[in-house]
XYZ file of C-alpha atoms in Angstrom:
579
model
C 8.068 -31.373 117.833
C 5.174 -28.966 118.372
C 2.888 -29.849 121.222
C -0.674 -30.699 120.206
C -2.992 -27.775 120.510
C -6.692 -27.962 121.208
C -9.362 -26.044 119.409
C -12.988 -25.593 120.270
C -14.074 -25.404 116.639
C -13.061 -28.951 115.712
C -14.581 -32.196 116.972
C -12.276 -34.125 119.347
C -10.158 -36.890 117.819
C -10.645 -40.483 118.763
C -9.025 -43.879 118.261
C -5.663 -44.091 116.522
C -5.565 -40.382 115.629
C -5.877 -39.410 119.291
C -3.000 -41.741 120.250
C -0.747 -40.289 117.544
C -1.425 -36.786 118.892
C -0.785 -37.983 122.460
C 2.577 -39.428 121.400
C 3.435 -36.063 119.804
C 3.837 -37.646 116.368
C 1.492 -35.056 114.893
C -0.362 -32.023 116.210
C -4.115 -32.034 116.531
C -4.792 -29.589 113.707
C -2.733 -31.610 111.220
C -4.380 -34.812 112.418
C -7.829 -33.313 111.883
C -6.859 -32.166 108.406
C -5.321 -35.540 107.514
C -8.421 -37.374 108.721
C -10.690 -35.131 106.666
C -8.556 -35.428 103.542
C -8.328 -39.226 103.788
C -12.090 -39.433 104.200
C -12.716 -37.224 101.159
C -10.257 -39.186 99.012
C -11.623 -42.508 100.319
C -8.138 -43.710 101.289
C -7.110 -45.371 104.576
C -6.093 -42.874 107.223
C -2.748 -44.547 107.933
C -1.975 -44.796 104.202
C -2.574 -41.069 103.808
C -0.340 -40.229 106.775
C 2.548 -42.302 105.396
C 2.189 -41.358 101.710
C 2.002 -37.667 102.670
C 5.154 -37.940 104.740
C 3.386 -36.701 107.883
C 4.504 -39.609 110.107
C 6.971 -42.470 109.741
C 5.241 -45.836 109.164
C 7.246 -47.607 111.872
C 6.275 -44.973 114.452
C 2.580 -45.364 113.604
C 2.800 -49.138 113.989
C 4.490 -48.842 117.380
C 1.920 -46.374 118.746
C -0.983 -48.400 117.392
C 0.355 -51.607 118.980
C 0.659 -49.941 122.388
C -2.757 -48.289 122.165
C -4.778 -51.292 120.995
C -2.719 -54.219 122.255
C -2.294 -55.788 118.804
C 0.954 -57.689 118.171
C 3.471 -56.224 115.722
C 4.668 -58.336 112.799
C 7.775 -57.616 110.743
C 6.749 -57.951 107.100
C 10.358 -57.790 105.949
C 10.927 -61.229 107.473
C 8.057 -62.788 105.460
C 8.716 -64.789 102.311
C 6.334 -63.349 99.667
C 5.815 -66.819 98.206
C 4.561 -68.052 101.607
C 1.609 -65.662 101.626
C -1.652 -67.678 101.201
C -2.840 -65.250 98.531
C -5.287 -67.780 97.065
C -7.414 -67.610 100.236
C -8.473 -63.980 99.774
C -9.526 -62.319 96.523
C -7.202 -59.568 95.359
C -10.151 -57.231 95.139
C -10.750 -57.756 98.882
C -7.082 -57.074 99.604
C -7.296 -53.795 97.698
C -10.627 -52.816 99.151
C -9.584 -53.249 102.800
C -5.823 -52.617 102.529
C -5.072 -55.929 104.271
C -3.165 -59.048 103.270
C -3.349 -62.676 104.425
C -0.139 -63.558 106.265
C -0.422 -67.218 107.253
C -2.962 -69.866 108.199
C -2.886 -71.936 111.406
C -5.511 -74.655 111.421
C -8.854 -72.922 111.000
C -7.466 -69.455 111.785
C -6.275 -66.946 109.228
C -3.973 -64.107 110.310
C -4.186 -60.899 108.286
C -1.838 -57.939 108.266
C -3.272 -54.445 108.687
C -1.697 -51.081 109.378
C -4.781 -49.679 111.119
C -6.038 -51.699 114.128
C -9.478 -50.040 113.855
C -10.028 -51.614 110.437
C -12.540 -54.129 111.858
C -14.419 -54.258 108.609
C -11.490 -55.950 106.863
C -11.407 -58.714 109.446
C -15.180 -59.271 109.306
C -15.461 -59.344 105.533
C -12.433 -61.562 104.955
C -13.757 -63.928 107.626
C -17.150 -63.943 105.900
C -15.732 -64.776 102.455
C -13.129 -67.321 103.588
C -15.148 -69.074 106.272
C -12.070 -68.991 108.541
C -11.725 -67.441 111.981
C -9.716 -64.266 111.404
C -7.211 -62.452 113.605
C -5.433 -59.206 112.696
C -1.830 -58.263 113.439
C -0.193 -54.871 112.927
C 2.347 -54.328 110.145
C 4.356 -51.433 108.770
C 2.183 -49.408 106.344
C 5.021 -48.782 103.867
C 5.852 -52.471 103.609
C 2.149 -53.363 103.468
C 1.589 -51.070 100.484
C 4.542 -52.699 98.677
C 3.195 -56.192 99.316
C -0.289 -55.270 98.070
C 1.174 -53.729 94.905
C 3.158 -56.907 94.259
C 0.087 -59.094 94.784
C -1.968 -56.966 92.381
C 0.780 -56.968 89.727
C 1.008 -60.770 89.879
C -2.738 -61.362 89.690
C -4.455 -61.624 86.331
C -7.871 -60.815 87.739
C -6.936 -57.574 89.452
C -9.284 -55.633 87.190
C -12.295 -57.272 88.832
C -13.904 -54.838 91.268
C -15.274 -56.781 94.216
C -17.254 -53.742 95.287
C -19.407 -53.993 92.169
C -20.909 -57.185 93.529
C -22.262 -55.347 96.556
C -22.764 -51.891 95.063
C -25.298 -49.982 97.093
C -26.322 -52.893 99.313
C -25.192 -51.258 102.517
C -27.089 -48.074 101.637
C -30.511 -49.724 101.357
C -33.243 -48.033 103.362
C -34.024 -51.020 105.547
C -34.890 -51.187 109.216
C -37.604 -51.843 111.776
C -41.199 -51.306 110.723
C -42.197 -48.364 112.898
C -45.746 -48.084 111.576
C -48.035 -46.977 114.357
C -45.132 -46.039 116.673
C -43.989 -42.655 117.807
C -40.632 -41.263 116.801
C -37.976 -43.123 118.741
C -34.218 -43.184 118.492
C -33.048 -46.043 116.272
C -30.520 -48.237 118.058
C -29.781 -50.401 115.045
C -26.173 -49.162 115.050
C -25.256 -52.058 117.335
C -24.419 -54.166 114.288
C -23.680 -52.087 111.217
C -21.469 -51.503 108.211
C -20.069 -55.036 107.919
C -20.253 -57.767 105.278
C -23.135 -59.145 107.330
C -25.200 -56.062 106.486
C -24.572 -56.484 102.768
C -25.299 -60.208 102.863
C -28.626 -59.766 104.670
C -29.681 -56.943 102.364
C -28.750 -59.002 99.326
C -30.830 -61.926 100.560
C -33.832 -59.641 101.061
C -33.520 -58.150 97.585
C -32.947 -61.533 95.931
C -36.034 -62.932 97.633
C -38.164 -60.042 96.364
C -36.785 -60.357 92.835
C -37.513 -64.097 92.784
C -41.040 -63.634 94.079
C -40.341 -65.667 97.229
C -42.871 -65.756 100.061
C -40.536 -66.734 102.919
C -36.833 -66.711 103.825
C -35.386 -69.308 106.210
C -32.054 -68.719 108.036
C -31.195 -72.092 109.575
C -28.297 -73.151 111.847
C -27.249 -76.798 112.124
C -24.408 -78.629 113.850
C -21.942 -78.406 110.968
C -23.567 -76.050 108.487
C -25.685 -72.936 108.052
C -28.060 -72.460 105.169
C -30.477 -69.895 103.749
C -33.533 -71.125 101.879
C -36.265 -69.289 99.965
C -39.816 -70.539 99.541
C -40.667 -69.740 95.957
C -43.989 -70.825 94.428
C -44.662 -72.841 97.571
C -41.437 -74.911 97.457
C -38.279 -74.349 99.547
C -34.941 -74.109 97.754
C -31.471 -73.619 99.190
C -29.938 -70.318 98.093
C -26.766 -69.872 100.168
C -24.490 -71.527 102.711
C -22.729 -68.827 104.740
C -19.924 -69.918 107.088
C -21.284 -71.530 110.253
C -19.100 -69.188 112.321
C -21.278 -66.276 111.174
C -24.550 -67.775 112.444
C -24.684 -65.631 115.571
C -23.886 -62.437 113.663
C -26.535 -63.110 111.006
C -29.156 -63.770 113.659
C -28.130 -60.690 115.647
C -28.316 -58.471 112.580
C -31.831 -59.699 111.722
C -32.952 -59.211 115.328
C -31.581 -55.658 115.425
C -33.316 -54.825 112.139
C -36.657 -56.084 113.504
C -36.244 -54.496 116.949
C -35.971 -57.729 118.930
C -33.984 -58.289 122.102
C -30.646 -59.614 120.827
C -29.670 -60.784 124.311
C -32.712 -63.092 124.575
C -32.039 -66.420 122.872
C -34.196 -68.794 124.924
C -37.702 -67.925 123.711
C -39.282 -67.167 120.315
C -39.608 -63.526 119.334
C -41.613 -61.648 116.703
C -40.754 -58.472 114.837
C -41.094 -56.619 111.549
C -38.717 -55.109 108.996
C -39.570 -52.467 106.403
C -37.530 -52.279 103.196
C -38.120 -49.126 101.124
C -37.526 -49.904 97.458
C -38.583 -46.441 96.295
C -40.540 -43.432 97.485
C -43.781 -45.148 96.543
C -43.077 -48.801 97.289
C -42.028 -50.549 100.479
C -41.955 -54.208 101.389
C -42.623 -55.433 104.941
C -41.132 -58.587 106.416
C -42.732 -60.410 109.338
C -39.868 -61.914 111.346
C -39.951 -64.794 113.820
C -37.095 -66.400 115.719
C -37.157 -69.926 117.124
C -34.549 -71.406 119.511
C -33.338 -74.724 118.037
C -30.724 -77.249 119.090
C -27.915 -75.459 117.241
C -29.000 -71.837 117.517
C -31.856 -69.534 116.606
C -33.665 -70.176 113.334
C -35.078 -67.007 111.766
C -37.951 -67.018 109.262
C -39.065 -63.922 107.367
C -42.465 -63.747 105.657
C -42.590 -61.235 102.802
C -45.654 -59.023 103.003
C -46.103 -57.206 99.697
C -49.016 -54.716 99.804
C -49.460 -55.032 96.029
C -50.577 -58.646 96.513
C -53.664 -57.425 98.364
C -54.573 -55.072 95.546
C -54.215 -57.390 92.577
C -57.994 -57.647 91.996
C -60.300 -60.614 92.025
C -59.651 -61.302 88.329
C -56.045 -62.243 89.095
C -56.831 -64.779 91.846
C -57.873 -67.626 89.559
C -61.569 -68.094 90.432
C -63.725 -69.763 87.792
C -66.471 -67.451 86.517
C -69.246 -69.022 88.590
C -67.052 -69.046 91.724
C -66.138 -65.380 91.284
C -69.810 -64.474 90.872
C -70.749 -66.295 94.091
C -67.992 -64.511 96.024
C -69.003 -61.082 94.740
C -72.680 -61.725 95.516
C -71.835 -62.791 99.081
C -69.612 -59.727 99.592
C -72.442 -57.364 98.691
C -74.983 -58.920 101.015
C -75.921 -56.557 103.873
C -75.159 -59.256 106.462
C -73.893 -62.801 106.840
C -70.606 -64.637 107.280
C -67.978 -65.563 104.690
C -65.422 -68.154 105.750
C -62.144 -68.806 103.925
C -60.379 -72.056 104.850
C -57.184 -73.851 104.037
C -53.732 -74.662 105.427
C -51.066 -72.060 106.194
C -49.695 -70.527 103.016
C -52.741 -71.293 100.879
C -53.553 -67.648 100.113
C -56.413 -67.106 102.553
C -55.194 -63.646 103.574
C -54.993 -62.450 99.960
C -58.535 -63.684 99.295
C -59.850 -61.835 102.342
C -57.915 -58.635 101.593
C -59.151 -58.692 97.989
C -62.702 -58.851 99.285
C -62.041 -56.045 101.776
C -60.587 -53.847 99.013
C -63.777 -54.340 96.989
C -65.851 -53.278 100.009
C -63.538 -50.451 101.088
C -65.537 -47.326 100.220
C -66.224 -44.051 101.970
C -69.685 -45.221 103.007
C -68.517 -48.282 104.948
C -66.790 -48.660 108.324
C -64.484 -51.683 108.142
C -62.578 -53.099 111.136
C -60.238 -56.087 111.248
C -58.679 -58.085 114.078
C -55.516 -59.869 112.927
C -52.632 -61.821 114.429
C -50.535 -60.183 113.174
C -51.590 -57.406 110.820
C -49.790 -58.542 107.676
C -50.525 -55.775 105.174
C -51.588 -52.215 105.959
C -54.753 -51.199 104.113
C -55.589 -47.518 104.022
C -59.181 -46.744 104.992
C -59.549 -49.896 107.093
C -59.218 -49.970 110.887
C -56.785 -52.800 111.574
C -56.147 -54.114 115.089
C -53.166 -56.277 115.987
C -54.446 -58.656 118.657
C -52.211 -59.243 121.672
C -53.525 -61.919 124.060
C -50.682 -61.177 126.511
C -52.301 -57.867 127.393
C -55.855 -59.156 127.198
C -56.617 -58.143 123.601
C -57.645 -61.339 121.860
C -59.984 -61.875 118.905
C -63.046 -62.016 121.137
C -62.149 -58.795 122.973
C -61.486 -56.996 119.690
C -64.822 -58.212 118.297
C -66.723 -56.922 121.293
C -65.098 -53.542 120.874
C -65.855 -53.480 117.140
C -69.574 -53.872 117.860
C -69.447 -50.623 119.820
C -67.697 -48.822 116.959
C -70.654 -48.665 114.530
C -69.207 -51.241 112.071
C -70.448 -52.299 108.642
C -67.816 -54.932 107.828
C -65.835 -56.982 110.363
C -62.910 -59.256 109.530
C -61.532 -61.683 112.115
C -58.140 -63.112 111.251
C -59.012 -66.602 112.514
C -61.778 -68.315 114.470
C -59.890 -70.319 117.063
C -62.411 -70.860 119.837
C -66.108 -70.987 120.645
C -66.199 -67.488 122.153
C -64.835 -65.842 118.991
C -67.166 -67.925 116.807
C -70.258 -67.011 118.845
C -69.480 -63.274 118.847
C -68.826 -63.351 115.111
C -72.105 -65.154 114.449
C -74.055 -62.716 116.620
C -72.476 -59.841 114.700
C -73.543 -61.440 111.416
C -77.076 -61.927 112.741
C -77.404 -58.279 113.759
C -76.806 -56.669 110.397
C -73.063 -56.915 109.804
C -70.942 -58.643 107.194
C -68.355 -60.834 108.958
C -65.334 -62.432 107.242
C -62.943 -64.882 108.820
C -60.709 -67.937 108.302
C -60.317 -71.440 109.699
C -57.747 -74.150 109.194
C -59.730 -76.995 107.622
C -59.292 -79.026 104.454
C -62.658 -78.480 102.734
C -65.877 -76.509 102.899
C -67.776 -79.420 104.465
C -65.145 -79.873 107.183
C -65.459 -76.170 108.046
C -69.078 -76.712 109.123
C -68.279 -79.802 111.190
C -65.311 -77.999 112.827
C -67.620 -75.205 114.018
C -70.215 -77.729 115.191
C -67.509 -79.541 117.167
C -66.482 -76.214 118.755
C -69.992 -76.002 120.152
C -71.663 -73.536 117.757
C -75.398 -74.403 117.524
C -76.365 -75.900 114.149
C -79.232 -73.404 113.788
C -76.861 -70.447 114.014
C -74.554 -71.898 111.362
C -77.356 -72.740 108.965
C -78.873 -69.261 109.123
C -75.694 -67.167 109.326
C -72.933 -68.629 107.131
C -73.547 -67.537 103.550
C -70.396 -68.691 101.734
C -67.405 -70.970 102.364
C -64.231 -70.858 100.266
C -61.685 -73.654 100.610
C -58.478 -73.005 98.707
C -54.979 -74.083 97.767
C -52.183 -72.592 95.658
C -50.729 -74.602 92.764
C -47.605 -73.728 90.848
C -48.303 -72.200 87.432
C -46.565 -73.709 84.411
C -43.996 -71.469 82.732
C -45.384 -70.085 79.474
C -41.932 -70.097 77.886
C -40.912 -73.710 78.307
C -44.021 -75.834 78.946
C -44.978 -78.303 76.214
C -48.225 -80.040 75.309
C -48.864 -83.432 76.903
C -50.365 -85.800 74.351
C -49.446 -89.367 75.277
C -51.477 -89.991 78.451
C -53.888 -92.989 78.067
C -57.580 -92.133 78.260
C -58.043 -94.617 81.113
C -55.416 -92.783 83.144
C -57.101 -89.411 82.567
C -60.484 -90.803 83.650
C -58.854 -92.284 86.728
C -57.375 -88.888 87.529
C -60.907 -87.467 87.593
C -61.623 -86.138 84.111
C -64.978 -86.894 82.540
C -65.245 -88.987 79.376
C -66.772 -86.127 77.393
C -63.890 -83.808 78.293
C -61.055 -85.923 76.973
C -61.170 -84.795 73.344
C -60.920 -81.092 74.227
C -58.184 -81.289 76.871
C -55.088 -79.092 76.466
C -52.879 -80.645 79.124
C -49.319 -79.344 79.341
C -46.148 -80.390 81.131
C -42.907 -78.669 82.042
C -39.496 -79.493 80.691
C -37.277 -81.430 83.140
C -35.041 -78.478 84.002
C -37.295 -75.604 83.036
C -35.680 -72.517 81.508
C -33.831 -69.382 82.548
C -37.086 -67.526 83.231
C -38.656 -69.997 85.685
C -38.065 -72.348 88.615
C -37.847 -75.897 87.282
C -40.698 -75.361 84.845
C -42.972 -73.254 87.056
C -43.359 -69.527 87.487
C -45.919 -68.015 89.842
C -48.965 -69.687 91.366
C -52.653 -70.002 90.617
C -55.487 -70.370 93.091
C -57.485 -73.595 93.349
C -60.887 -73.012 94.962
C -63.927 -74.824 96.305
C -66.647 -72.180 96.641
C -69.846 -73.352 98.342
C -72.931 -71.219 98.819
C -75.093 -72.384 101.739
C -78.320 -73.303 99.981
C -81.548 -74.441 101.607
C -80.653 -78.109 101.084
C -77.210 -77.713 102.637
C -78.673 -75.657 105.484
C -81.145 -78.482 106.152
C -78.305 -81.018 106.455
C -76.500 -78.680 108.856
C -79.650 -78.310 110.966
C -79.845 -82.100 111.140
C -76.171 -82.096 112.197
C -75.119 -84.148 109.203
C -71.445 -85.080 108.945
C -68.869 -83.763 106.481
C -69.539 -86.593 104.028
C -73.255 -85.750 103.868
C -72.552 -82.056 103.324
C -69.889 -82.806 100.695
C -72.227 -85.128 98.758
C -74.895 -82.422 98.678
C -72.354 -79.867 97.441
C -71.487 -82.134 94.518
C -75.178 -82.657 93.714
C -75.666 -78.904 93.548
C -72.745 -78.469 91.170
C -70.134 -76.941 93.491
C -66.718 -78.189 92.369
C -64.444 -79.582 95.056
C -60.748 -78.761 95.184
C -59.752 -81.771 93.104
C -62.187 -80.938 90.352
C -61.161 -77.275 90.338
C -57.500 -78.259 90.090
C -58.242 -80.561 87.151
C -59.966 -77.664 85.372
C -56.797 -75.587 85.831
C -54.778 -78.445 84.340
C -57.228 -78.723 81.419
C -56.680 -75.012 80.750
C -52.927 -75.589 80.575
C -52.270 -73.453 83.664
C -50.729 -76.196 85.808
C -49.615 -79.807 85.451
C -51.219 -83.075 86.528
C -48.159 -83.608 88.705
C -48.925 -80.366 90.542
C -52.633 -81.239 90.791
C -51.720 -84.462 92.581
C -49.323 -82.586 94.872
C -51.837 -80.057 96.188
C -55.114 -82.009 96.151
C -56.388 -85.459 96.972
C -59.110 -87.647 95.502
């Protein structure tokens, strides 16, 4: 046998190939050539060595066992009928050149001829839900067994790879916006069934129009849920044994510390769908009793550029918002619970104002969608950059428009009000249930009533209701008039109502009768009468009564109008609003 020779023009061998050269089973040049040919033909390295007659299969198995410490198993002693072939799809057997040998409790032992074929073990474990161990077998016998399994299987024509075609090649990784060029260390967890599964979940969520993805570990199960049209729905139940790997993959993609499992972490992922479109995901981990729960919020830049016409404002509400936006100074407040669309309303307003003549700065926690032409600041209280600090800095930056992600304390509120009083337009959000409660919340924070009455120009309270599917909704005609009046409709409206309802199971184009969402708004302009009540420190009930007298619809009334237009159902109106 010729001794292996080294060459400076070829990259050094590694793994099994290096051991075979060391054992003088093949010289280095032939090993390099065999490796290259196998790669080009997309065949397993060991299979190519044996089929080409370069090395005896038994010799390869012996060297591999000694090098990697894997036990050797004699396939000739195995009864073909004893193979648990039903546990692993034939397509997987073909794809990874590995066969199931036997099952012991919750462990499945698979036969491979290449001990570095870790992908086979991972993917079979993923699809079977069993803990998987690999043992080394003779390549020649393995090939015969696989051929026999394929010949005996009626579904051998099914290509498992088609199910995942291209998923592992998606351009997905950490969102490096605003960072310098750094070496990507995401190779820590790569090229496994986990990668394909995560990528598939991301793509499925985008296709379904989901807003959030939840990866949740429990004591005896693991589930993935999507929030679509405001409602969570279970989409998948991966094996519980893969919980740690799924979490680790998501943390690597979002540049988190995978070794830290005791505290929550935040990160971002960018998925490039094309040269012109990318989707960002805001990622948060939370340590729970049974592991880390991971939630991804989908941040689609197109949602911030949809235009005010698409948001669902009534004509008079839209006109009030536009008038307030074009005032030279003042404060616009958008309020509602998490997930009610406040950010989209604010970004829509900012896009309207975003012209060459205006300097716009925002302080957000976090910056959800990047807007070109707007100076966006990601606040970080840990380093002393909170909303109040950012606001102070903005005032030294010659601003025209200022947006504060949320007013959380008196200091931020006071700086924002002073900015509005000194010739700037200020926009912000609060977490309150109605326009009237927004005023009382600020009063309770300690903001002087005079400042509120003279500075706040518009308050928008909002919710998101599911929109009825146009394909399968039907007209609702049998509701008693007394019931409709009790719901909140006026007597004179009953004869012209076009109420609709969804079919029990919906259709193939929607989610249980709903597709998309529509905004429900309470838009209140601070008039002289309302300002007077604020100055007198009236309560939320007093302010709300005056709003109704001046013709500003509350959320309930606005939702009923959407139902009367056939856009949503009475059931959905009752879900998102109260009397």
